[in-house]
Amino acid sequence: MSEYVWTPTPERIENANVMRLARAHGLASLTELRARSVEDVGWYWDAVLADLGLPFRRRHERVLDLSAGIEHPDWFVGGELNIVDACLNRWAVGLSADQCAVVHETEDGRVRSLTFRELSEEVDRVRGGLRRLGIGKGDAVALFMPMIPEAVAACYAVTGLGAVLVPLFSGFAPQAVAARLQDADAKAVIVADGTVRRDREVAMKPVLDEALESCPTVEHVIVVGNLHARPETTSARDTLWSDLAAGADDTGEAVTLAATDTLLLAYTSGTTGRPKGAVHTHAGFLVKTASEVAYSFDVGPGDVFCWITDMGWIMGPLSVFGVHANGAALVLYEGSPDVPDSNRLWSLVERHEVTMLGVSPTLIRGVRAGAHSERTDGDLSSVRTLGSSGEPWDQETYDWLARDVFDGRVPVINFSGGTEVGGSFLAPYPVEPIRSCSLGGPSLGMDVDVVDDQGRSVRGQVGELVCRQPWPAMTRSVWKDDDRYLESYWSFFPGVWRHGDFALVHEDGQWFVLGRSDDVMNVAGKRLAPAEVEAVLIGHPAVAEAAVVGVPDPKKGEGIWAFWVPREGAAEDVSSELRQMVANALGKPFTPGLVRRVAQLPKTRSAKILRRAIRAAALGSDPGDLSSAENPEALDGIRDAVAHKS
């Protein structure tokens, strides 16, 4: 086990946003604040509103109403607002108006930036144009765009009208786009003509055109010229973004909405069945994302926040609304973060003086595999906080990033939640010691626990991650399918949210998420997370990354199959060594039945490994929905490797 522990300095503790909140209520420590935040969740979320100055047009009469049951809470009852007020309008006037709001860098190094004033003016023009097209409250408007400034402006233009934002992953194929547009009953789509990834132009408008053949509710398509100044239009329903935003004098103000009005539909992508639309509200999503950015990542006015993500993942909208709710600048990177080489990420940080950098473990494993030394090129002194989400860490990679790259001076805020959560369940804070790979503990205001199959709290053993009380950004349901919502999250333990993750709380109070419940293996009666085996494999100097899946085994119930990608220059097949390493580290019963070298592992664009798809390919079954995969062809390599297992 790694001995690495990040420890905050007294100055870091004194100046942290989260301690400002604690001191305002007479609390001396994070421990006291954590306890108080779940003893009275209504008190906590109301305190967040006040501490961060999040403006309502009409103050709420009650913080929380559970009269419809814990599964259907109402938050900030009677309150009225528009999320645009907190995230944009209040910064677009006065001294903050000329501060940077958005910085955009492309793969080929071109940079654009907008101040809060400039962003506000663009939003006004686009909102007026959308209003003239007949877009209004309750209409679903989808975004099919890469991480560009127009995507941010579109978020505020759409939500300012009270329309419902539907962000889509920029790498979706037509069928995946169509499924979400159909489910949302989208009235309009804002699309980029294309993007550039790995030095290659990727057309997006033709993908949408094909999807729209089965989407009769879509009346308008707004086309952003990202590759070409004036892209071609293909239908009478097409309008150019540049024309939409030109001469819009009738912009009007952002409309007043109820706190519980729908802000966005965030679609999850499963391996089977149609995607689920998580329903997030103006007040709930605002207060949760603003608190994450302020307290977990310690961001405020003047800071620069960059997360390598996509608008189609929850971290896209969380970054936009959460960062701007705190008056900070948002860096958008369009392209692959390892082009032209593994130092691209660090040069991005240096060039824009990023203070909070968000990554995934798989991304950093790739960067480390391509690094030519234990140190990186570039000045990283601006970074004060690292963020991480999406999957468990292995200790080798975590320690390399935290200890070797950042000299142990920067906390890794490794947080876990999801699309339906609207943020995190678990997160460390930069005022407490943080062990290697740890999630710290419960996020503020989140009454989470780890329980056994009977719903009893457990410590020191693997169990299900649950939450016993509601929170403001909890999805209000699955869009148009409340039965599916209740079945997915509330049917396993009555009155308790079951998230679908296996977790572990050590005796010292540090929390770890081990993976999705359906990814965790049961080998000879013992639960074993893929991350535990993968950590052993990645410890070999020839291994760049690895993925482990459970397969049926007549003796053990489940057996272990492992697939690994070699580091650059590693020619020898060390599969037999890796098999023995796992046996030595974890015990003979956990020796993988198959270990195979492959050229690549299938991943999402945010660099998350698709383990369930790997398992399906390995077993020769249907991998299901691959709409989020950047490189689905990697599954052919898995199939070939298994075919030659003898």
PDB file of N, CA and C in Angstrom, residues 234-281:
ATOM      1  N   THR A 234     -28.322  22.569 -45.261  1.00  0.00           N
ATOM      2  CA  THR A 234     -28.856  21.467 -46.063  1.00  0.00           C
ATOM      3  C   THR A 234     -30.366  21.371 -46.023  1.00  0.00           C
ATOM      4  N   SER A 235     -31.020  22.269 -45.275  1.00  0.00           N
ATOM      5  CA  SER A 235     -32.465  22.187 -45.132  1.00  0.00           C
ATOM      6  C   SER A 235     -33.014  23.573 -44.811  1.00  0.00           C
ATOM      7  N   ALA A 236     -34.289  23.758 -45.082  1.00  0.00           N
ATOM      8  CA  ALA A 236     -34.936  25.033 -44.779  1.00  0.00           C
ATOM      9  C   ALA A 236     -34.979  25.297 -43.281  1.00  0.00           C
ATOM     10  N   ARG A 237     -34.841  24.254 -42.483  1.00  0.00           N
ATOM     11  CA  ARG A 237     -34.880  24.466 -41.030  1.00  0.00           C
ATOM     12  C   ARG A 237     -33.530  24.917 -40.473  1.00  0.00           C
ATOM     13  N   ASP A 238     -32.477  24.936 -41.316  1.00  0.00           N
ATOM     14  CA  ASP A 238     -31.137  25.317 -40.870  1.00  0.00           C
ATOM     15  C   ASP A 238     -30.993  26.837 -40.801  1.00  0.00           C
ATOM     16  N   THR A 239     -30.378  27.315 -39.718  1.00  0.00           N
ATOM     17  CA  THR A 239     -30.030  28.724 -39.550  1.00  0.00           C
ATOM     18  C   THR A 239     -28.589  28.800 -39.083  1.00  0.00           C
ATOM     19  N   LEU A 240     -27.799  29.676 -39.664  1.00  0.00           N
ATOM     20  CA  LEU A 240     -26.429  29.847 -39.218  1.00  0.00           C
ATOM     21  C   LEU A 240     -26.398  30.610 -37.898  1.00  0.00           C
ATOM     22  N   TRP A 241     -25.520  30.181 -37.003  1.00  0.00           N
ATOM     23  CA  TRP A 241     -25.319  30.866 -35.723  1.00  0.00           C
ATOM     24  C   TRP A 241     -25.003  32.341 -35.949  1.00  0.00           C
ATOM     25  N   SER A 242     -24.156  32.618 -36.909  1.00  0.00           N
ATOM     26  CA  SER A 242     -23.771  34.006 -37.172  1.00  0.00           C
ATOM     27  C   SER A 242     -24.957  34.840 -37.602  1.00  0.00           C
ATOM     28  N   ASP A 243     -25.891  34.270 -38.348  1.00  0.00           N
ATOM     29  CA  ASP A 243     -27.103  35.000 -38.745  1.00  0.00           C
ATOM     30  C   ASP A 243     -28.066  35.126 -37.579  1.00  0.00           C
ATOM     31  N   LEU A 244     -28.169  34.075 -36.789  1.00  0.00           N
ATOM     32  CA  LEU A 244     -29.080  34.087 -35.640  1.00  0.00           C
ATOM     33  C   LEU A 244     -28.718  35.207 -34.676  1.00  0.00           C
ATOM     34  N   ALA A 245     -27.419  35.413 -34.471  1.00  0.00           N
ATOM     35  CA  ALA A 245     -26.951  36.379 -33.480  1.00  0.00           C
ATOM     36  C   ALA A 245     -26.795  37.789 -34.040  1.00  0.00           C
ATOM     37  N   ALA A 246     -27.077  37.965 -35.331  1.00  0.00           N
ATOM     38  CA  ALA A 246     -26.877  39.279 -35.949  1.00  0.00           C
ATOM     39  C   ALA A 246     -28.132  40.136 -35.825  1.00  0.00           C
ATOM     40  N   GLY A 247     -27.956  41.360 -35.369  1.00  0.00           N
ATOM     41  CA  GLY A 247     -29.042  42.329 -35.343  1.00  0.00           C
ATOM     42  C   GLY A 247     -30.194  41.963 -34.440  1.00  0.00           C
ATOM     43  N   ALA A 248     -29.928  41.238 -33.370  1.00  0.00           N
ATOM     44  CA  ALA A 248     -31.004  40.848 -32.451  1.00  0.00           C
ATOM     45  C   ALA A 248     -31.196  41.940 -31.408  1.00  0.00           C
ATOM     46  N   ASP A 249     -32.091  42.864 -31.687  1.00  0.00           N
ATOM     47  CA  ASP A 249     -32.320  43.967 -30.755  1.00  0.00           C
ATOM     48  C   ASP A 249     -33.326  43.591 -29.670  1.00  0.00           C
ATOM     49  N   ASP A 250     -34.180  42.598 -29.967  1.00  0.00           N
ATOM     50  CA  ASP A 250     -35.243  42.237 -29.027  1.00  0.00           C
ATOM     51  C   ASP A 250     -34.778  41.116 -28.102  1.00  0.00           C
ATOM     52  N   THR A 251     -33.613  41.309 -27.480  1.00  0.00           N
ATOM     53  CA  THR A 251     -33.047  40.225 -26.666  1.00  0.00           C
ATOM     54  C   THR A 251     -33.888  39.937 -25.437  1.00  0.00           C
ATOM     55  N   GLY A 252     -34.351  40.958 -24.743  1.00  0.00           N
ATOM     56  CA  GLY A 252     -35.104  40.736 -23.526  1.00  0.00           C
ATOM     57  C   GLY A 252     -34.249  40.153 -22.421  1.00  0.00           C
ATOM     58  N   GLU A 253     -34.776  40.118 -21.213  1.00  0.00           N
ATOM     59  CA  GLU A 253     -34.053  39.543 -20.088  1.00  0.00           C
ATOM     60  C   GLU A 253     -34.283  38.044 -20.000  1.00  0.00           C
ATOM     61  N   ALA A 254     -33.425  37.388 -19.257  1.00  0.00           N
ATOM     62  CA  ALA A 254     -33.663  35.988 -18.937  1.00  0.00           C
ATOM     63  C   ALA A 254     -34.964  35.888 -18.145  1.00  0.00           C
ATOM     64  N   VAL A 255     -35.778  34.881 -18.457  1.00  0.00           N
ATOM     65  CA  VAL A 255     -37.094  34.773 -17.846  1.00  0.00           C
ATOM     66  C   VAL A 255     -36.981  34.328 -16.388  1.00  0.00           C
ATOM     67  N   THR A 256     -38.001  34.636 -15.620  1.00  0.00           N
ATOM     68  CA  THR A 256     -38.077  34.205 -14.227  1.00  0.00           C
ATOM     69  C   THR A 256     -38.703  32.819 -14.164  1.00  0.00           C
ATOM     70  N   LEU A 257     -38.069  31.935 -13.424  1.00  0.00           N
ATOM     71  CA  LEU A 257     -38.508  30.546 -13.344  1.00  0.00           C
ATOM     72  C   LEU A 257     -38.668  30.113 -11.894  1.00  0.00           C
ATOM     73  N   ALA A 258     -39.465  29.085 -11.685  1.00  0.00           N
ATOM     74  CA  ALA A 258     -39.548  28.456 -10.371  1.00  0.00           C
ATOM     75  C   ALA A 258     -38.259  27.688 -10.101  1.00  0.00           C
ATOM     76  N   ALA A 259     -37.904  27.578  -8.840  1.00  0.00           N
ATOM     77  CA  ALA A 259     -36.685  26.864  -8.461  1.00  0.00           C
ATOM     78  C   ALA A 259     -36.681  25.440  -8.990  1.00  0.00           C
ATOM     79  N   THR A 260     -37.863  24.843  -9.128  1.00  0.00           N
ATOM     80  CA  THR A 260     -37.960  23.445  -9.542  1.00  0.00           C
ATOM     81  C   THR A 260     -38.137  23.273 -11.041  1.00  0.00           C
ATOM     82  N   ASP A 261     -38.105  24.354 -11.822  1.00  0.00           N
ATOM     83  CA  ASP A 261     -38.224  24.222 -13.266  1.00  0.00           C
ATOM     84  C   ASP A 261     -36.995  23.504 -13.830  1.00  0.00           C
ATOM     85  N   THR A 262     -37.214  22.727 -14.883  1.00  0.00           N
ATOM     86  CA  THR A 262     -36.145  21.907 -15.453  1.00  0.00           C
ATOM     87  C   THR A 262     -35.104  22.764 -16.157  1.00  0.00           C
ATOM     88  N   LEU A 263     -33.846  22.548 -15.816  1.00  0.00           N
ATOM     89  CA  LEU A 263     -32.702  23.208 -16.435  1.00  0.00           C
ATOM     90  C   LEU A 263     -32.165  22.387 -17.598  1.00  0.00           C
ATOM     91  N   LEU A 264     -31.898  21.100 -17.337  1.00  0.00           N
ATOM     92  CA  LEU A 264     -31.280  20.269 -18.373  1.00  0.00           C
ATOM     93  C   LEU A 264     -31.638  18.806 -18.185  1.00  0.00           C
ATOM     94  N   LEU A 265     -31.520  18.066 -19.281  1.00  0.00           N
ATOM     95  CA  LEU A 265     -31.617  16.616 -19.263  1.00  0.00           C
ATOM     96  C   LEU A 265     -30.222  16.076 -19.542  1.00  0.00           C
ATOM     97  N   ALA A 266     -29.664  15.337 -18.587  1.00  0.00           N
ATOM     98  CA  ALA A 266     -28.331  14.753 -18.732  1.00  0.00           C
ATOM     99  C   ALA A 266     -28.505  13.260 -18.963  1.00  0.00           C
ATOM    100  N   TYR A 267     -28.161  12.816 -20.145  1.00  0.00           N
ATOM    101  CA  TYR A 267     -28.399  11.412 -20.506  1.00  0.00           C
ATOM    102  C   TYR A 267     -27.219  10.533 -20.124  1.00  0.00           C
ATOM    103  N   THR A 268     -27.552   9.433 -19.470  1.00  0.00           N
ATOM    104  CA  THR A 268     -26.557   8.402 -19.207  1.00  0.00           C
ATOM    105  C   THR A 268     -26.526   7.454 -20.390  1.00  0.00           C
ATOM    106  N   SER A 269     -25.428   6.767 -20.555  1.00  0.00           N
ATOM    107  CA  SER A 269     -25.271   5.837 -21.666  1.00  0.00           C
ATOM    108  C   SER A 269     -24.971   4.466 -21.111  1.00  0.00           C
ATOM    109  N   GLY A 270     -25.936   3.581 -21.161  1.00  0.00           N
ATOM    110  CA  GLY A 270     -25.742   2.238 -20.647  1.00  0.00           C
ATOM    111  C   GLY A 270     -25.373   1.261 -21.750  1.00  0.00           C
ATOM    112  N   THR A 271     -25.060   0.028 -21.360  1.00  0.00           N
ATOM    113  CA  THR A 271     -24.710  -0.991 -22.349  1.00  0.00           C
ATOM    114  C   THR A 271     -25.949  -1.628 -22.953  1.00  0.00           C
ATOM    115  N   THR A 272     -27.083  -1.541 -22.261  1.00  0.00           N
ATOM    116  CA  THR A 272     -28.320  -2.096 -22.787  1.00  0.00           C
ATOM    117  C   THR A 272     -29.447  -1.122 -22.499  1.00  0.00           C
ATOM    118  N   GLY A 273     -30.530  -1.250 -23.259  1.00  0.00           N
ATOM    119  CA  GLY A 273     -31.676  -0.398 -23.028  1.00  0.00           C
ATOM    120  C   GLY A 273     -31.450   1.021 -23.514  1.00  0.00           C
ATOM    121  N   ARG A 274     -32.527   1.789 -23.560  1.00  0.00           N
ATOM    122  CA  ARG A 274     -32.402   3.158 -24.035  1.00  0.00           C
ATOM    123  C   ARG A 274     -31.756   4.026 -22.963  1.00  0.00           C
ATOM    124  N   PRO A 275     -31.102   5.115 -23.336  1.00  0.00           N
ATOM    125  CA  PRO A 275     -30.436   5.972 -22.347  1.00  0.00           C
ATOM    126  C   PRO A 275     -31.445   6.614 -21.405  1.00  0.00           C
ATOM    127  N   LYS A 276     -30.984   6.892 -20.178  1.00  0.00           N
ATOM    128  CA  LYS A 276     -31.828   7.520 -19.162  1.00  0.00           C
ATOM    129  C   LYS A 276     -31.551   9.023 -19.117  1.00  0.00           C
ATOM    130  N   GLY A 277     -32.619   9.822 -19.143  1.00  0.00           N
ATOM    131  CA  GLY A 277     -32.476  11.264 -19.048  1.00  0.00           C
ATOM    132  C   GLY A 277     -32.644  11.723 -17.611  1.00  0.00           C
ATOM    133  N   ALA A 278     -31.538  12.107 -16.964  1.00  0.00           N
ATOM    134  CA  ALA A 278     -31.595  12.626 -15.598  1.00  0.00           C
ATOM    135  C   ALA A 278     -32.082  14.077 -15.646  1.00  0.00           C
ATOM    136  N   VAL A 279     -33.047  14.409 -14.797  1.00  0.00           N
ATOM    137  CA  VAL A 279     -33.705  15.709 -14.830  1.00  0.00           C
ATOM    138  C   VAL A 279     -33.112  16.608 -13.753  1.00  0.00           C
ATOM    139  N   HIS A 280     -32.479  17.722 -14.157  1.00  0.00           N
ATOM    140  CA  HIS A 280     -31.880  18.656 -13.212  1.00  0.00           C
ATOM    141  C   HIS A 280     -32.568  20.019 -13.297  1.00  0.00           C
ATOM    142  N   THR A 281     -32.669  20.687 -12.154  1.00  0.00           N
ATOM    143  CA  THR A 281     -33.418  21.935 -12.055  1.00  0.00           C
ATOM    144  C   THR A 281     -32.487  23.146 -11.926  1.00  0.00           C
TER     145      THR A 281
END
